[in-house]
Coordinates of C-alpha atoms (C1' of nucleotides) in Angstrom, one line a residue:
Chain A
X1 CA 73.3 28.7 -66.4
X2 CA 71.8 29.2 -63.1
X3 CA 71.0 26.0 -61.9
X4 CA 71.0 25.5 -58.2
X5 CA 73.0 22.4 -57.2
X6 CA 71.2 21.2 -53.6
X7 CA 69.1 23.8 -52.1
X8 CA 67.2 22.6 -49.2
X9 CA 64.0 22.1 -50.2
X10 CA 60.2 21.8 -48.9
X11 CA 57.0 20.1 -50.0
X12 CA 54.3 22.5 -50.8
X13 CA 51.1 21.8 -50.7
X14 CA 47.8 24.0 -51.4
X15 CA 44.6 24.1 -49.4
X16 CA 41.3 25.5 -50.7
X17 CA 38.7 26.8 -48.6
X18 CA 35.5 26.9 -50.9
X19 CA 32.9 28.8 -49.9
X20 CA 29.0 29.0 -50.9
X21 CA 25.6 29.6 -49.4
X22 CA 22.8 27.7 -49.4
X23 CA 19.6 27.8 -46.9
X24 CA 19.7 25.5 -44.3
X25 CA 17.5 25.2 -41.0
X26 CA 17.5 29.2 -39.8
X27 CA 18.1 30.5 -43.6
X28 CA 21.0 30.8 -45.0
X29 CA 24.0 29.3 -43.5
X30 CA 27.9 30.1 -44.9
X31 CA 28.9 26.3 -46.1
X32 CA 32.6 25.1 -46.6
X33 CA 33.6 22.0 -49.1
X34 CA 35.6 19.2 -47.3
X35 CA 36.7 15.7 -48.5
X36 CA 37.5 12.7 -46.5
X37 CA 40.4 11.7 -46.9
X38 CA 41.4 8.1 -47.9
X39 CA 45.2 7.2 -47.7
X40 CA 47.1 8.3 -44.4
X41 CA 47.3 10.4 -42.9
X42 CA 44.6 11.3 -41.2
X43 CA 42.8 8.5 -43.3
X44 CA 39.0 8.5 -43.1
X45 CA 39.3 12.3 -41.7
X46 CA 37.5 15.7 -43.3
X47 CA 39.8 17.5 -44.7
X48 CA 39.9 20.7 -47.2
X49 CA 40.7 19.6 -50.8
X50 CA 44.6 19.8 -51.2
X51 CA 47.4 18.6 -53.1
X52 CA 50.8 19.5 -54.0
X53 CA 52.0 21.8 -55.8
X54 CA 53.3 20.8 -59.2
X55 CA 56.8 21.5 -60.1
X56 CA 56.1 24.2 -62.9
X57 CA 52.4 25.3 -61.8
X58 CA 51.2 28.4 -60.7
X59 CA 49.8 28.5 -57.1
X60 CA 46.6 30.2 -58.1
X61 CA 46.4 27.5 -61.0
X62 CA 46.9 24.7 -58.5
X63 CA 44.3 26.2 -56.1
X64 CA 41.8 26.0 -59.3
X65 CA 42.6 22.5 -60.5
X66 CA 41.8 21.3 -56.8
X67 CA 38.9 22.9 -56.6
X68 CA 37.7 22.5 -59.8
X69 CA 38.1 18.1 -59.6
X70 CA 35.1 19.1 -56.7
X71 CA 32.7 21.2 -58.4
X72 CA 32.4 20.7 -61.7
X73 CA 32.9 23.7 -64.2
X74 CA 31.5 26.3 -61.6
X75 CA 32.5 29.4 -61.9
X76 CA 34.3 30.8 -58.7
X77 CA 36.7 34.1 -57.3
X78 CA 39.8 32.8 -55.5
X79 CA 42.4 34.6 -53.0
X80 CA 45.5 33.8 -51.4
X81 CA 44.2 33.4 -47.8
X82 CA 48.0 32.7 -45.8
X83 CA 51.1 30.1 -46.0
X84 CA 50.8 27.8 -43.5
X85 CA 53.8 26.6 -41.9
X86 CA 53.6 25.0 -38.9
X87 CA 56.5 22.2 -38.1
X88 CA 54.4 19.6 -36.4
X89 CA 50.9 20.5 -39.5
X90 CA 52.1 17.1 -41.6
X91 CA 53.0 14.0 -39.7
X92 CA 55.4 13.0 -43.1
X93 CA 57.5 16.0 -42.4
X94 CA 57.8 19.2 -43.2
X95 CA 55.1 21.0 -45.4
X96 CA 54.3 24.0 -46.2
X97 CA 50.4 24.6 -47.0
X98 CA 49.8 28.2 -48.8
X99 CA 45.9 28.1 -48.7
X100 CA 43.0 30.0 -50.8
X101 CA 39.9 30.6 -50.2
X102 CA 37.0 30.2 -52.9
X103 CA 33.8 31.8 -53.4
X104 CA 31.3 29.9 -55.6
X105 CA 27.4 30.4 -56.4
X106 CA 24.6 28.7 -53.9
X107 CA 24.1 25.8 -56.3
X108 CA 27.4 24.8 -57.2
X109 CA 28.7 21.8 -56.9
X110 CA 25.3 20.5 -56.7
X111 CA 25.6 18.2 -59.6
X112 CA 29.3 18.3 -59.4
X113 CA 31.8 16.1 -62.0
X114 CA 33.2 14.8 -58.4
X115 CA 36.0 12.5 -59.4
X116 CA 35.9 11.2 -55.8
X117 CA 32.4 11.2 -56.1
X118 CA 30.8 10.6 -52.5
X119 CA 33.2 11.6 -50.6
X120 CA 33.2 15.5 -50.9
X121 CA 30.7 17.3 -49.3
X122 CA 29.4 20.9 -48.2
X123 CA 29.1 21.4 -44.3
X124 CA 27.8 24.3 -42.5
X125 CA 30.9 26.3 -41.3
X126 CA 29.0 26.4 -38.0
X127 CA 28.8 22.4 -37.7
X128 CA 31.8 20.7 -39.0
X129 CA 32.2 17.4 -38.9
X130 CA 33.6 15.8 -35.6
X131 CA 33.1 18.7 -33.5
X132 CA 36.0 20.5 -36.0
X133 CA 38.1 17.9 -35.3
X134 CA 39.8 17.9 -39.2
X135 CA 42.9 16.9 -40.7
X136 CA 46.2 18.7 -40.4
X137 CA 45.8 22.0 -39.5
X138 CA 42.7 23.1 -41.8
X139 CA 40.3 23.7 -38.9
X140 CA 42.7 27.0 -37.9
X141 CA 42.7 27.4 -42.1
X142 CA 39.1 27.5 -42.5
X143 CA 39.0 29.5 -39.1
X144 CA 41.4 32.4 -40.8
X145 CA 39.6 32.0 -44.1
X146 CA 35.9 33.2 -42.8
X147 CA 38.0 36.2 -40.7
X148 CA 39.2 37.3 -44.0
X149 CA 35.8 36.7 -45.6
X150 CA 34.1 38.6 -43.0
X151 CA 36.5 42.0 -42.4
X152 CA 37.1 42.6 -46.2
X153 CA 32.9 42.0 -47.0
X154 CA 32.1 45.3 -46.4
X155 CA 34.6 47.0 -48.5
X156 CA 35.3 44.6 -50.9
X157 CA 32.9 43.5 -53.7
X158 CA 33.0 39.4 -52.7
X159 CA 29.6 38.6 -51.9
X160 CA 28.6 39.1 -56.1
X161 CA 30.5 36.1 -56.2
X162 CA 28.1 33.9 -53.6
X163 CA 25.0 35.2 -56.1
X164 CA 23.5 34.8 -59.4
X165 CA 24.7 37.0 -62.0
X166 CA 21.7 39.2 -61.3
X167 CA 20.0 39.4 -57.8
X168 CA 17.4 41.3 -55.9
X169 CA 18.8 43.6 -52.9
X170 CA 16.8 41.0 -50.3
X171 CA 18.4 38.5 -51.7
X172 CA 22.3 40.1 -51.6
X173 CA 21.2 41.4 -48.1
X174 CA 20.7 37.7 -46.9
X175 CA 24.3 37.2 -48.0
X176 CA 25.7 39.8 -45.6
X177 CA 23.5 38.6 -42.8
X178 CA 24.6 35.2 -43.1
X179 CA 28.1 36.1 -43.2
X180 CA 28.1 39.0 -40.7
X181 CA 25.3 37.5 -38.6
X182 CA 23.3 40.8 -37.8
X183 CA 20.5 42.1 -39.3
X184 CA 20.7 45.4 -41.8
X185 CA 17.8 47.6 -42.7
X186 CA 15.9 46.5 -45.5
X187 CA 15.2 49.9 -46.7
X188 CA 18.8 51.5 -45.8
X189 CA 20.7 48.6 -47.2
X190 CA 20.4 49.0 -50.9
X191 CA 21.2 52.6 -50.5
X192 CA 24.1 51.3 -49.1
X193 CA 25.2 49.5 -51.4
X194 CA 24.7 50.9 -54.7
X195 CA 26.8 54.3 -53.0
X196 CA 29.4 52.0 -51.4
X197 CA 29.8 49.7 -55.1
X198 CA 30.2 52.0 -58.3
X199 CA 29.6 48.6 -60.2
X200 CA 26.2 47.5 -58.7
X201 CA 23.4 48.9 -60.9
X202 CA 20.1 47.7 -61.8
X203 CA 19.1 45.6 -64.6
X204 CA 16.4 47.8 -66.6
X205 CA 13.6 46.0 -67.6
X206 CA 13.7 42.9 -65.5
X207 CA 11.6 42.1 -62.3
X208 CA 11.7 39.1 -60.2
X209 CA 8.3 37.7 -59.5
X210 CA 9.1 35.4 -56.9
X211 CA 8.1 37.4 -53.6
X212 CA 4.8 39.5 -53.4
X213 CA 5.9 42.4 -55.5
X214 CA 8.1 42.6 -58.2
X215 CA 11.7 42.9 -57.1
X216 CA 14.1 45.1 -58.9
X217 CA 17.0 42.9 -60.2
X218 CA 20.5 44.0 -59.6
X219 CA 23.8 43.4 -61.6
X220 CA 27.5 44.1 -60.2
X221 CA 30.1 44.6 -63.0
X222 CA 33.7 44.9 -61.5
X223 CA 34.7 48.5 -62.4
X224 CA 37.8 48.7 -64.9
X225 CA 40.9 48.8 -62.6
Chain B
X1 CA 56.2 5.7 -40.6
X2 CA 54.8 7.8 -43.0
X3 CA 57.9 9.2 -45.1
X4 CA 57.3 11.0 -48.1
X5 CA 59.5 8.9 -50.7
X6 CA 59.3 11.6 -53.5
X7 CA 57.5 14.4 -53.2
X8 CA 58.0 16.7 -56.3
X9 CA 59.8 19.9 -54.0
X10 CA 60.2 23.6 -55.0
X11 CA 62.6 25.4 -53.3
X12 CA 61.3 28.2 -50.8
X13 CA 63.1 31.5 -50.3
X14 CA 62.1 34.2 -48.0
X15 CA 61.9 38.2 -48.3
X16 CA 61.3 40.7 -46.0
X17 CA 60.7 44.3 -46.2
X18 CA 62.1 46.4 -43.5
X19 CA 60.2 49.7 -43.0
X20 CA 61.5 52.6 -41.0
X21 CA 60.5 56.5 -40.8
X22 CA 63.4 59.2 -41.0
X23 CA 63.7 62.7 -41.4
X24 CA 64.8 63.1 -45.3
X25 CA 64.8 66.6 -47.1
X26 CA 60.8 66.9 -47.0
X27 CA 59.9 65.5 -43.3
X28 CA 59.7 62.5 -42.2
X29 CA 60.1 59.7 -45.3
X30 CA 59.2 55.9 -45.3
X31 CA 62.5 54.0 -45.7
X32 CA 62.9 50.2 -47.0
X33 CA 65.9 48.1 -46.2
X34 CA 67.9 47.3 -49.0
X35 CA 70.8 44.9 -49.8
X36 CA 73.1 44.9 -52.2
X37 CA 73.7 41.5 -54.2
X38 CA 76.7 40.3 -54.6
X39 CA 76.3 36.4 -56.2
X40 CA 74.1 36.0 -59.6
X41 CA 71.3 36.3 -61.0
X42 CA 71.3 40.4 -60.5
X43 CA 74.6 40.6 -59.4
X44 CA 75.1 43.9 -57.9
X45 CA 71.9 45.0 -58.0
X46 CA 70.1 46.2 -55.1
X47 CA 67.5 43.2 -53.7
X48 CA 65.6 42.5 -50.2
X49 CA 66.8 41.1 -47.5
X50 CA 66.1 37.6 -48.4
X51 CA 67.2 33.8 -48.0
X52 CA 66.6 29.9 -48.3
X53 CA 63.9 28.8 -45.7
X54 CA 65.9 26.1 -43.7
X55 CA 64.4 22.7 -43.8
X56 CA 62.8 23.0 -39.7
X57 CA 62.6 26.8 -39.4
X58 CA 59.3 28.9 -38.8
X59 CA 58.7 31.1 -41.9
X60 CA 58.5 33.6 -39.4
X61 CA 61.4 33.0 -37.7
X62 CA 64.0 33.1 -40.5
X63 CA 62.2 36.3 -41.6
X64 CA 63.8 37.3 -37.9
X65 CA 66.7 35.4 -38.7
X66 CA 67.4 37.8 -41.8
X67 CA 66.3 41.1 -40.8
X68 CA 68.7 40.7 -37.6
X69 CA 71.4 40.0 -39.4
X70 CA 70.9 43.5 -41.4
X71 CA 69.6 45.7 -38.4
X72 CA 71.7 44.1 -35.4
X73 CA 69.6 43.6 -32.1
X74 CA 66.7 46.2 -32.9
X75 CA 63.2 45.5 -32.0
X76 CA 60.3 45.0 -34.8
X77 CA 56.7 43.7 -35.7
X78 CA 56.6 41.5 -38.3
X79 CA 54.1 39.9 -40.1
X80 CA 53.7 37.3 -43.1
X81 CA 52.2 39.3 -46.3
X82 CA 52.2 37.1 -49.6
X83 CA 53.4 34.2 -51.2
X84 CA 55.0 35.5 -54.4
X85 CA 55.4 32.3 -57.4
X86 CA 55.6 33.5 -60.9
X87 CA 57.4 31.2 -62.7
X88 CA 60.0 33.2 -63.6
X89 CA 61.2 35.1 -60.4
X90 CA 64.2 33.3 -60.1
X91 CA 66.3 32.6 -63.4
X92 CA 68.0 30.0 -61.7
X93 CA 64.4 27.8 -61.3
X94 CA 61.5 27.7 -59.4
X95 CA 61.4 29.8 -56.5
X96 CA 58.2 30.3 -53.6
X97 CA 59.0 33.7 -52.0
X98 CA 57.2 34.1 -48.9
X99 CA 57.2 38.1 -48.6
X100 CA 57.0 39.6 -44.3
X101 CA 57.1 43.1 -43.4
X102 CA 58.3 44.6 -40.8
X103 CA 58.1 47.7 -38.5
X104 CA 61.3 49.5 -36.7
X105 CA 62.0 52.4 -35.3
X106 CA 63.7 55.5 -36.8
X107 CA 66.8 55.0 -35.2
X108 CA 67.2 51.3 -36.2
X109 CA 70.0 50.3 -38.4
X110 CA 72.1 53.1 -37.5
X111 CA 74.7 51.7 -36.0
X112 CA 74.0 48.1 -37.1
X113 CA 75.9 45.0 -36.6
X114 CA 75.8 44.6 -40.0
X115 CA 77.9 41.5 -41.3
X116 CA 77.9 41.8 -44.3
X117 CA 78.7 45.9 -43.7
X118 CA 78.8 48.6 -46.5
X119 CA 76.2 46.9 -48.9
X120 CA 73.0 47.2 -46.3
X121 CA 71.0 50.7 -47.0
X122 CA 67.9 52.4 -46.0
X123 CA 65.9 53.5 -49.4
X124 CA 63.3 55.6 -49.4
X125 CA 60.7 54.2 -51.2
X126 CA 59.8 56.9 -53.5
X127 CA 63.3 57.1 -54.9
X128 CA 64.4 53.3 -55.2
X129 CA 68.1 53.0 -56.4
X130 CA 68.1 52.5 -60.4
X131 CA 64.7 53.5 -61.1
X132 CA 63.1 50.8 -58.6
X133 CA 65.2 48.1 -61.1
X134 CA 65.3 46.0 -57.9
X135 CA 66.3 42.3 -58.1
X136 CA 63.6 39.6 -58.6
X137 CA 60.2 40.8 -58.5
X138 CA 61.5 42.3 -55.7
X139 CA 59.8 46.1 -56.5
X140 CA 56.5 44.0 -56.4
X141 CA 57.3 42.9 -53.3
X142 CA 57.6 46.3 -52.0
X143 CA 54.8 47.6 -53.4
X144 CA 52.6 45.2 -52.1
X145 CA 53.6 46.1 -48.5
X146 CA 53.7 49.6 -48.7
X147 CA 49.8 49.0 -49.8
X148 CA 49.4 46.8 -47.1
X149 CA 50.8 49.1 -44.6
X150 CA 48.7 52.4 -45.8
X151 CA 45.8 50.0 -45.8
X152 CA 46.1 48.7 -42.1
X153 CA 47.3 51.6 -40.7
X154 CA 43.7 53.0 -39.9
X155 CA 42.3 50.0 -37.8
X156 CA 45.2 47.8 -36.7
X157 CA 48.1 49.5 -34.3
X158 CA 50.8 49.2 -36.8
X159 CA 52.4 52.9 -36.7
X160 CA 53.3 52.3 -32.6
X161 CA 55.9 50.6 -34.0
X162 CA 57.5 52.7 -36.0
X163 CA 58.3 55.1 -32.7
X164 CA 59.9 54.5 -29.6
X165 CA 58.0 52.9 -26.6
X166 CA 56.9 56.8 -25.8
X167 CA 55.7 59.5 -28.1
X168 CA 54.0 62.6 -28.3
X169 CA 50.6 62.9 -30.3
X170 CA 52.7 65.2 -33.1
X171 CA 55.3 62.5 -33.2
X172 CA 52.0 59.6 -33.8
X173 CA 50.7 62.5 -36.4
X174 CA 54.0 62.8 -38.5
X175 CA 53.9 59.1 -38.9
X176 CA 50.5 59.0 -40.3
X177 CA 51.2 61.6 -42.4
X178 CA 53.9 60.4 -43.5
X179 CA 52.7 57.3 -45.0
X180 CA 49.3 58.4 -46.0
X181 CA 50.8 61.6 -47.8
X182 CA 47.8 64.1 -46.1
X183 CA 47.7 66.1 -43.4
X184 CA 45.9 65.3 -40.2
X185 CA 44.1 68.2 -38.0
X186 CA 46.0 68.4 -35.1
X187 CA 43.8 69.3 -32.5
X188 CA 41.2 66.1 -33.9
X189 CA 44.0 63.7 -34.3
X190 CA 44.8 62.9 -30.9
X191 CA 41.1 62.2 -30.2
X192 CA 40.7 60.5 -33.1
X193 CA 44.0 58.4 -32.2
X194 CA 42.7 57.5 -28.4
X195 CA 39.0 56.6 -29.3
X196 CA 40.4 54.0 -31.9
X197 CA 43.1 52.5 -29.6
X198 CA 42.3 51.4 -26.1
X199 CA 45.7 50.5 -25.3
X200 CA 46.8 54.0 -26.2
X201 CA 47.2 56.3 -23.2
X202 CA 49.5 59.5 -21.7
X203 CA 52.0 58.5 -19.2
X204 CA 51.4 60.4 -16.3
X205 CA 54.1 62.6 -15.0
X206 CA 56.6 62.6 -18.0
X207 CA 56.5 65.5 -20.7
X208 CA 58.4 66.3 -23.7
X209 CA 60.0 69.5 -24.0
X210 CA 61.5 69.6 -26.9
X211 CA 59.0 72.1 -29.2
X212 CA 58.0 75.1 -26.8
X213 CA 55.4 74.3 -24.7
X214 CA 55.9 70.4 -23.4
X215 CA 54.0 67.9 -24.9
X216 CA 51.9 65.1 -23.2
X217 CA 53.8 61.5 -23.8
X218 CA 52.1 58.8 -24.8
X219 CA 52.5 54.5 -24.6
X220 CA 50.7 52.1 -26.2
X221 CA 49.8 49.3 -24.5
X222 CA 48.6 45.8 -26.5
X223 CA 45.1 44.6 -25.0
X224 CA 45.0 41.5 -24.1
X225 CA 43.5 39.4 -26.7
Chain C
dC1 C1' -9.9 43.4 -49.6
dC2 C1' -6.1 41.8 -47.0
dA3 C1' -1.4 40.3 -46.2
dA4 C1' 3.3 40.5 -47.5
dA5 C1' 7.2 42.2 -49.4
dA6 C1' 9.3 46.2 -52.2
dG7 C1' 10.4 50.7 -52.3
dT8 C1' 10.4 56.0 -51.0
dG9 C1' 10.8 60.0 -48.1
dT10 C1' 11.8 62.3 -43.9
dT11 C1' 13.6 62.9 -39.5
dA12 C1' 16.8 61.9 -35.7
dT13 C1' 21.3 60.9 -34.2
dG14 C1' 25.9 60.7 -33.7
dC15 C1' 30.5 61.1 -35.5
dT16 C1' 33.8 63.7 -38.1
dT17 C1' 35.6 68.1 -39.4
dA18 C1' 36.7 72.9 -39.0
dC19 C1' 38.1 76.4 -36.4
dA20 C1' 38.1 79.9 -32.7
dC21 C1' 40.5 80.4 -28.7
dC22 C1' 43.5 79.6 -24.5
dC23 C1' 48.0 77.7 -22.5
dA24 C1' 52.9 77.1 -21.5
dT25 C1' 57.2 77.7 -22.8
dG26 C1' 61.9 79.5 -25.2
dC27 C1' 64.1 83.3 -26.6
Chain D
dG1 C1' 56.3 90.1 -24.4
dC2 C1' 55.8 87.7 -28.4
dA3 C1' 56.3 83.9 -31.5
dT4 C1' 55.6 78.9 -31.5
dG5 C1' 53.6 74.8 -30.9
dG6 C1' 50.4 72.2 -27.4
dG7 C1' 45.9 71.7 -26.1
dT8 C1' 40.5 72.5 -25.2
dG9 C1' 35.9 73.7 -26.5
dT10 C1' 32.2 74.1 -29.7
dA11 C1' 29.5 74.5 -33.7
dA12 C1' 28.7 73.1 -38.5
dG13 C1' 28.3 69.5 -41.7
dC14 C1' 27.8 65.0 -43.2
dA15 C1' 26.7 60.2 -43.2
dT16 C1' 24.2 56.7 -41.0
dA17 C1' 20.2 54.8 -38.8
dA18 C1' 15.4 54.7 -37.6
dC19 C1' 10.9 54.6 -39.1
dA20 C1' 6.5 56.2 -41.1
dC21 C1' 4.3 55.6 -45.2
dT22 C1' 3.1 54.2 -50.1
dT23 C1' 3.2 50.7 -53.9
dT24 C1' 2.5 46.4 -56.0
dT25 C1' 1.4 42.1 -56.3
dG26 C1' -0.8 37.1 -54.7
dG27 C1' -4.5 34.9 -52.6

DNA sequence: CCAAAAGTGTTATGCTTACACCCATGC
DNA sequence: GCATGGGTGTAAGCATAACACTTTTGG
């Protein structure tokens, strides 16, 4: 009853910026997923997974599907990062780009179900490929998406999501110097924590023997609303 | 040379939510800009300024575009603050809101060159008309900005622009107050106010003298960069 | 027994908050 | 001259940071 006869309409696509951690050459280094791109434009270009929006899909949904044809059945936490809308970001014409960001555990996408097999591949946020020199506008994408990882880290309870259900404080404290690139107190930082996260709390009988002495194992457990 | 042929294509619609301060019965009170509908769906009903994103224009600029044509010529900050898409937003189909915010100051809109006249109001946003039975989801919308403002307000320079280009430290003070619903110290608050902002400083030889004894006057300045 | 990493306790430091007090004006 | 709001100085309190020290294991 409703029906809108000829609204001027856009293409939409959505842009994904997934996120995980794994140790590289000085530790651990912040990794982003990128594909190359096959058909034009841009062809043979990295570029952030992407696609359009379908006609009766959800954004978050879409954001999801993309990700997940890259990684397999790995778990992940996803945000609305910003719309993108640039005249000039898509050489076909006009397209609007309202890009996530992803969080997802060290080791996923390891032995991803990659469709595309081959041609997706983590690269240290630090070192992109071509000097950044990617596809459409997704080096500025990926650029906004670390800000926002970075300023809401140490308020926000997202760097659970770049961990093992249960880790040991040196372990989450890796995580925030990685991202942050400073160094915290090892003896001040879980203090920190466990007052600045009602849901952090240790796991009671469980140790983790993998350093000297026994680490006590920690488990964050989002706080009802 | 590389035209889409037939992209699936939602149709894009922009909101904005125009905040102001003015004095209502208790103090100072956080207006929103609302319009009244005249066309279905929610005919009659009050609704954000809003409309169709045209096929070259900036997301930001026909967020401009709108609020001008409510407010007349008045100065504002604006910025881009989510992508709204449930499904059913729109009865008439699939919509993509792309929600902005904006800052003016307390005199703004008062003698507007309002087109569209007698149907443009200031709201304050603890006593929506109806109940908050906006159009849309359009008392989401709001919400989500008013969150967004209390939450920036303490780092980013956001309340500046809710004042004129000069202000006294009580005038900076109501402001806060006003949208963080506390009371500030006011002997702390100005040094409080200039340790966090740089660009924040007294002009030299003006004074207020309206209250008793006259009050220093203060600018703020961006940074650059 | 020694090295290495986990974990505890205590002190120093600096920022925020509270508040006592003085100042400049209108009436 | 006195009530009112503007403004300064200072001390208490609190949270963070720094660090000495103990604990628990592997080798």
């Amino acid at each position: 009853m409703f029906e809108q006869a000829s609204l001027p309409r856009v293409a939409v696509s959505v842009d994904v910026v997934g996120f995980r951690l794994q140790s590289g050459e000085a530790g651990l280094e912040l990794q982003v997923l990128l594909v190359r791109r096959l058909p034009p434009p841009f062809a043979w270009q990295w570029a952030l997974p992407g696609g359009v929006l379908g006609a009766d899909e959800r954004l978050a949904a879409c954001a999801c599907r993309l990700l997940r044809e890259r990684t397999g059945g790995a778990e992940f936490y996803l945000e609305q990062l910003y719309t993108f809308d640039a005249l000039d970001r898509d050489p076909r014409g006009r397209t609007l780009s309202v890009a996530y960001y992803a969080l997802l555990r060290g080791d996923a996408g390891e032995a991803p179900a990659e469709r595309d097999a081959a041609d997706a591949r983590w690269w240290p946020v630090r070192r992109l490929p071509a000097g950044g020199m990617l596809a459409f506008d997704h080096a500025q994408v990926i650029r906004a998406a670390h800000e926002r990882l970075r300023g809401k880290l140490d308020y926000a309870p997202l760097a659970f999501h770049l961990l093992p259900a249960t880790f040991t404080m040196t372990q989450l404290r890796r995580v925030y110097e990685a991202i942050q690139e400073r160094s915290y107190d090892p003896t001040n930082f879980p203090r920190a924590m466990l007052a600045r996260f009602p849901g952090l709390a240790p796991v009671v009988g469980e140790r983790d023997r993998t350093s000297k002495r026994p680490a006590r194992v920690y488990r964050y457990e989002a706080p009802p609303a």
